[in-house]
Every structure is written in structure tokens, then in C-alpha cells.
PDB file of C-alpha atoms in Angstrom:
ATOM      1  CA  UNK A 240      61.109  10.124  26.072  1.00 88.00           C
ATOM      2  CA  UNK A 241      60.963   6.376  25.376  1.00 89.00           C
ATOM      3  CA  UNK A 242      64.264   6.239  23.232  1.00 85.00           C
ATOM      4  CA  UNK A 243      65.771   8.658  26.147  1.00 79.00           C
ATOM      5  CA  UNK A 244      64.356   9.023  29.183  1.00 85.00           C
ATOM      6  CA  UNK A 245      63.262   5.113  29.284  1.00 89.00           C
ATOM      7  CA  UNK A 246      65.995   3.824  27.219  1.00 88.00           C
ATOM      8  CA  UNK A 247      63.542   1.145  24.865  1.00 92.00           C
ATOM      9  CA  UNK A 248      65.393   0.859  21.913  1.00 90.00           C
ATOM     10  CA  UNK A 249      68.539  -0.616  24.493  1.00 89.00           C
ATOM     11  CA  UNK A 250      66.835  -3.013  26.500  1.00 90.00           C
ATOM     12  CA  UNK A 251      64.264  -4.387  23.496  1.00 91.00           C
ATOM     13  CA  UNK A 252      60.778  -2.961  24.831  1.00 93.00           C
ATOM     14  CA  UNK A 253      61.013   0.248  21.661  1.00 93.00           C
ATOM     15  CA  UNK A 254      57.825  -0.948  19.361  1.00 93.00           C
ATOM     16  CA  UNK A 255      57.282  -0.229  16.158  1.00 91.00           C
ATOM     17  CA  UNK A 256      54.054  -1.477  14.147  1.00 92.00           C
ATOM     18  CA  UNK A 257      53.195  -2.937  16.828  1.00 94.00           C
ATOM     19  CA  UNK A 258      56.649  -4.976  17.212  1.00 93.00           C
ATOM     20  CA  UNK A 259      59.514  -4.739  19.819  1.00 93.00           C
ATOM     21  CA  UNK A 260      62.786  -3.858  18.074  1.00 90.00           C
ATOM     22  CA  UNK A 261      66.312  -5.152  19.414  1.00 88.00           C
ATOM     23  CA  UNK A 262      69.379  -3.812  18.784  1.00 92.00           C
ATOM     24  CA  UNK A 263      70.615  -6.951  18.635  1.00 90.00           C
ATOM     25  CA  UNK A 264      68.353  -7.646  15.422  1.00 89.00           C
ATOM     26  CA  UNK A 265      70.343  -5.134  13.302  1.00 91.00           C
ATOM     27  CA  UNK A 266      72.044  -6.930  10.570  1.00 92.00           C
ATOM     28  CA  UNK A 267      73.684  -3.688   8.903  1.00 96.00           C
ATOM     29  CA  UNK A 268      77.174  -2.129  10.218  1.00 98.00           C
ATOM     30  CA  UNK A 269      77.127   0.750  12.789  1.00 98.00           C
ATOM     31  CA  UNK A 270      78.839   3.949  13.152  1.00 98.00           C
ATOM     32  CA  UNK A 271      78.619   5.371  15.971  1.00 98.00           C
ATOM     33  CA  UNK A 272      79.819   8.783  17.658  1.00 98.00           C
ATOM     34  CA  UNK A 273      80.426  10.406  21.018  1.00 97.00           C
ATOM     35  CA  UNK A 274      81.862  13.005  22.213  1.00 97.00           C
ATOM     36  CA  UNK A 275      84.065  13.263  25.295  1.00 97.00           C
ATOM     37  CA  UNK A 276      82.446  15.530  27.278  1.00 96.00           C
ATOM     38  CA  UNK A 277      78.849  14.920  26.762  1.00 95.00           C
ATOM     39  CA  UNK A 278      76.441  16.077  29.311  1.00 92.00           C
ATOM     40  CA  UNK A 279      73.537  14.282  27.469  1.00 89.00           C
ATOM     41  CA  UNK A 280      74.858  11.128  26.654  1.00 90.00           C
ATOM     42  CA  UNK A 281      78.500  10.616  28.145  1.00 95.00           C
ATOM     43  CA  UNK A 282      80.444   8.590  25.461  1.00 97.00           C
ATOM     44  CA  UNK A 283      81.254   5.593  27.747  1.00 97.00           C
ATOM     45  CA  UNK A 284      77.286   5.078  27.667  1.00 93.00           C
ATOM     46  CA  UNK A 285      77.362   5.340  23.941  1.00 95.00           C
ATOM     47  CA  UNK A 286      79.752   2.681  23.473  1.00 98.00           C
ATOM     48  CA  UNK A 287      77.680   0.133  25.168  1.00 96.00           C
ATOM     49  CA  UNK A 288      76.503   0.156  21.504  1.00 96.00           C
ATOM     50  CA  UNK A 289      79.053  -3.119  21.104  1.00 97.00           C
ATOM     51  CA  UNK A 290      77.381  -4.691  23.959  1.00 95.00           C
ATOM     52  CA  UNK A 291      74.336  -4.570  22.979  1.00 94.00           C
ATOM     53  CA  UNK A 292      74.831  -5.350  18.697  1.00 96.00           C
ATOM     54  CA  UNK A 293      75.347  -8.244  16.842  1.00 95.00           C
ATOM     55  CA  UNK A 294      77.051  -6.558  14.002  1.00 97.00           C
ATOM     56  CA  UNK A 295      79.948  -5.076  12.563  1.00 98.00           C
ATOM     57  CA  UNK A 296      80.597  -1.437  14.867  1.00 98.00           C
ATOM     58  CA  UNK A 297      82.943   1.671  14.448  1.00 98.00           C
ATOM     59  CA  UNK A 298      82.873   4.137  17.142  1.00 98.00           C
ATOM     60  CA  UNK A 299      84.123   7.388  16.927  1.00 98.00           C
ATOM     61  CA  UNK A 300      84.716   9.593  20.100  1.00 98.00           C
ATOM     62  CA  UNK A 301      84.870  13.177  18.538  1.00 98.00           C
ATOM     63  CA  UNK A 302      86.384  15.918  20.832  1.00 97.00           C
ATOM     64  CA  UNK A 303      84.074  18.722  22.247  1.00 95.00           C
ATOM     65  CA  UNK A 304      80.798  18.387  23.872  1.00 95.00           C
ATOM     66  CA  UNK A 305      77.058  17.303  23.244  1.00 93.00           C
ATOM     67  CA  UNK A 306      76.411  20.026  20.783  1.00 92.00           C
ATOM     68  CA  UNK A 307      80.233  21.514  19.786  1.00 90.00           C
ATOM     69  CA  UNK A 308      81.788  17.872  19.387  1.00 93.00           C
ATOM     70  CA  UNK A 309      78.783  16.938  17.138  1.00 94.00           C
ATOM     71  CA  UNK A 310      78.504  19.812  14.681  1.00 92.00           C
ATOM     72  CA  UNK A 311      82.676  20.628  14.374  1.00 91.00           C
ATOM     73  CA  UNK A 312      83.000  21.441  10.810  1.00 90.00           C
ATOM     74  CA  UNK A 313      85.429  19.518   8.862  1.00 89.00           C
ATOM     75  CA  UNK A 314      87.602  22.543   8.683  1.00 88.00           C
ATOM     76  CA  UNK A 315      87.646  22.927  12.363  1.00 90.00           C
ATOM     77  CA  UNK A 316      91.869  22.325  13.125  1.00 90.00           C
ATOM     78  CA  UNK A 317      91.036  22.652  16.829  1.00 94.00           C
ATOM     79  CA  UNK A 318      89.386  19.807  17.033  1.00 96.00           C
ATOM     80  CA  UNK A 319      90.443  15.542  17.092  1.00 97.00           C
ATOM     81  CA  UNK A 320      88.747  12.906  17.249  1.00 97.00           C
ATOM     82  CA  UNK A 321      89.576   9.011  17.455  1.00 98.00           C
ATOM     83  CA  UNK A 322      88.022   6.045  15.490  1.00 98.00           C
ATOM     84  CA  UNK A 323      88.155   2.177  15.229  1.00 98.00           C
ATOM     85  CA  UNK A 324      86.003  -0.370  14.279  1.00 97.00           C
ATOM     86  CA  UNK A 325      85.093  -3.637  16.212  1.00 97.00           C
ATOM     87  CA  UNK A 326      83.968  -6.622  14.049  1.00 97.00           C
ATOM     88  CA  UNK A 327      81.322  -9.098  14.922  1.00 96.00           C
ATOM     89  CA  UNK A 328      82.355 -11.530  16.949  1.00 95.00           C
ATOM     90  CA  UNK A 329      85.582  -9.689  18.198  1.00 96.00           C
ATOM     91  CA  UNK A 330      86.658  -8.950  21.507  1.00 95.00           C
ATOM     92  CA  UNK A 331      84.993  -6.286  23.126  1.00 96.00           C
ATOM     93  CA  UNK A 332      87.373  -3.666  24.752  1.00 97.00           C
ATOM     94  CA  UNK A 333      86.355  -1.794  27.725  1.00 97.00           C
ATOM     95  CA  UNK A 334      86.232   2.125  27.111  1.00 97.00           C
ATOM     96  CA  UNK A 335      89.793   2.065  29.250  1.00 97.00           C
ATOM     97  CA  UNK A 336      91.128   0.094  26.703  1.00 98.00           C
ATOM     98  CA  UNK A 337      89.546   1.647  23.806  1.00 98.00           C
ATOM     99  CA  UNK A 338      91.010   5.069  25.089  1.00 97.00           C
ATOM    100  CA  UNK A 339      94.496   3.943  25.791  1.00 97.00           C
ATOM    101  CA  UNK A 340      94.692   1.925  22.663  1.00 98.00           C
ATOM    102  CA  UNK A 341      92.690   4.485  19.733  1.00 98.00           C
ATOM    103  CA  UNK A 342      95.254   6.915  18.405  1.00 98.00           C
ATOM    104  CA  UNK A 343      94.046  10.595  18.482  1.00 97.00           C
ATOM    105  CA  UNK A 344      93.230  11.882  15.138  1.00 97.00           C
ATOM    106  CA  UNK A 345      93.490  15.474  14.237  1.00 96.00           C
ATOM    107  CA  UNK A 346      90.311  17.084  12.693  1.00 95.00           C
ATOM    108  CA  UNK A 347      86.651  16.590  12.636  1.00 96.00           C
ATOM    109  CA  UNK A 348      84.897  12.893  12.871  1.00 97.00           C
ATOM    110  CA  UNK A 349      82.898  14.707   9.548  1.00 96.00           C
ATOM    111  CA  UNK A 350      85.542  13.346   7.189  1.00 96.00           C
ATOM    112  CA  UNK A 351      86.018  10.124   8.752  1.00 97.00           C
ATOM    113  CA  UNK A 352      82.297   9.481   8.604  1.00 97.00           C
ATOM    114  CA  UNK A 353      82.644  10.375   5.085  1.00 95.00           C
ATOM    115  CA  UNK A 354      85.054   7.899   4.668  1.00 96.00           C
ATOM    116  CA  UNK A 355      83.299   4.921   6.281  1.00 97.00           C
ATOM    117  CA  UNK A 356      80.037   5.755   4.483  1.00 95.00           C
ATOM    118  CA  UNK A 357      81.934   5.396   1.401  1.00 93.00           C
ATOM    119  CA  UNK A 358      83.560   1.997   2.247  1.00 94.00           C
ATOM    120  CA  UNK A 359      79.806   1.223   3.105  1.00 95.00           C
ATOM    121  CA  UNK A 360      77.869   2.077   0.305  1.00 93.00           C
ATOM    122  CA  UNK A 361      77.803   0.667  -3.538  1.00 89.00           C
ATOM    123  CA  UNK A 362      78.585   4.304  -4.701  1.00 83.00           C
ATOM    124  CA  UNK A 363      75.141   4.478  -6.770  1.00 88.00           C
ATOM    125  CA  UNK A 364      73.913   8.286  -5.650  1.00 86.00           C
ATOM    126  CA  UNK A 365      70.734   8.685  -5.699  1.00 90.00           C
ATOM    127  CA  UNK A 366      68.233  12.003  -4.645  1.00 89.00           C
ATOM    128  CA  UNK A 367      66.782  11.881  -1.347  1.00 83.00           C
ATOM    129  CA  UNK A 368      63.187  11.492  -0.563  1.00 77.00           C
ATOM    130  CA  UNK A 369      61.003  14.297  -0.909  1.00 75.00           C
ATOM    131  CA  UNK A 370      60.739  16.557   2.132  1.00 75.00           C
ATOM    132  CA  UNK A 371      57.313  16.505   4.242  1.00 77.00           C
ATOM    133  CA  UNK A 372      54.718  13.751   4.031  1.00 79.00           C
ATOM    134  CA  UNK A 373      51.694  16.217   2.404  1.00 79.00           C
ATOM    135  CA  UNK A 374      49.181  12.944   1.933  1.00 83.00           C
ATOM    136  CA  UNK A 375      50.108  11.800   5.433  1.00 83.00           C
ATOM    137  CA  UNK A 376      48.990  15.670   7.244  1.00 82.00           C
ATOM    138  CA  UNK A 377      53.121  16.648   7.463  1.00 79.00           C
ATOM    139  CA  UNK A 378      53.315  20.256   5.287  1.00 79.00           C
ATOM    140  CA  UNK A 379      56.257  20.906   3.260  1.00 76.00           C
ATOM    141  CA  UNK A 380      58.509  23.521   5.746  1.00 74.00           C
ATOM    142  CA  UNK A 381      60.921  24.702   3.021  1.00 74.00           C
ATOM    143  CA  UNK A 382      64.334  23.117   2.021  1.00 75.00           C
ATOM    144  CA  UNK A 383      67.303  23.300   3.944  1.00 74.00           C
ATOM    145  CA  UNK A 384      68.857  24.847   5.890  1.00 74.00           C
ATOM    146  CA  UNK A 385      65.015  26.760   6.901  1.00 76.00           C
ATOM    147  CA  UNK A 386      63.911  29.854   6.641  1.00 77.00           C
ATOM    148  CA  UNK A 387      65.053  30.121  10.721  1.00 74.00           C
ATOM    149  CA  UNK A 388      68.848  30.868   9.797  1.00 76.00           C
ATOM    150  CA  UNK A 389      67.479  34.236   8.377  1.00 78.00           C
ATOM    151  CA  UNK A 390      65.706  35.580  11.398  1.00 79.00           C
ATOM    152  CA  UNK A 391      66.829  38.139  13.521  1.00 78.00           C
TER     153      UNK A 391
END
């Protein structure tokens, strides 16, 4: 509800240990991704992101909706997407421009992402953190993908 509904983390008021955090404080690139016909959180809301950050962002605008454009697998060949990235201190396009001016990709965002986390990273892999928080009350649920996907 307060990242959502009230919108903190945008306009400054989202605390954390007791401290306000700011978009605009994020010193780390951004990726990030809407889809076209979002219901939830239409793209040209999303891409406010490069009003609102003081850092290096790409945007993708995957095709599909809230839940289809998000989850298209990287085999899906019905699906496009389109991708650019802004750097700090750039102009700022409007989403009109952005539109007009990003050429439509075929394929899932997935591989794209892929790609930009790669350019990103120093290529050291390393295992994630352990699952569930047992000292801090959270119970280990199972590992992925849950034991849901084999109900009936």
C-alpha cells in the first residue's frame, strides 16, 4: 500500500530504518520495464522513472499486459518489445518521443535484460542468499519454483 496505493518511494516520504529514501539518491543504473497495456501500472507512469532518478536508466516497454508482458518466456516469438537507455544528464524524451523513436524488437525483454545485467555486472557468480530468515521468525517454504506448481 505505501509503495502503491500512496506512491512513497516516488515522492521521497518511503522510510526505511527510520530514514526517507529518494529515488533520486540511487547512485546505481536502472532497468526498468513496462508493458504496453498495463492495467496496474500503465507504462507511461513507469517511465517517469527518468524524471524522478539521478542515474544512468534503460527502459524497456515489453509487449503484452501487467501479468503476460512480464512473464513472456524468452522463447515466446509472439511477442516484441523495445529498449533504450537514457544516460545521466541526457535529455529526457517524452513517452511520444520515446515511442516514435525506439525501434520494435522481436522477442521477449528476458534476453535483453540478460544482456544489460551482463554489461552491468563484474561477471564474478556467486550463490544466492539462503532462502527464509529462520533466526529472524521467516520458516524455510521450500526451493523454487514451490510445492504450489504441483497442486491440483
Amino acid at each position: 500500500r505505501r509503495l502503491f496505493l500512496r506512491n512513497e518511494l516516488a515522492t521521497g516520504s518511503y522510510m526505511v530504518d527510520g530514514k526517507p529514501i529518494a529515488i533520486q539518491n540511487i547512485r546505481v543504473p536502472i532497468l526498468a520495464v513496462g508493458t504496453e497495456r498495463d492495467h496496474v501500472a500503465p507504462w507511461r507512469s513507469v517511465y517517469k522513472i527518468h524524471l524522478l532518478a539521478d542515474t544512468d536508466v534503460s527502459f524497456i516497454l515489453a509487449s503484452g499486459g501487467h501479468n503476460v508482458g512480464i512473464v513472456s518466456p524468452p522463447a515466446n516469438k509472439k511477442a516484441h518489445h523495445r529498449y533504450r537507455d537514457q544516460p545521466v544528464g541526457a535529455d529526457v524524451l517524452s513517452p511520444e518521443e520515446w515511442m516514435e523513436t525506439v525501434a520494435e524488437r522481436p522477442g521477449s525483454w528476458w534476453p535483453t535484460f540478460a544482456g544489460w545485467l551482463d554489461t552491468h555486472s563484474d561477471g564474478v557468480r556467486i550463490a544466492p542468499p539462503p532462502m527464509g530468515a529462520p533466526e529472524k521468525g521467516v520458516p524455510l517454504l521450500g526451493d523454487a519454483p514451490g510445492l504450489y506448481v504441483h497442486e491440483h
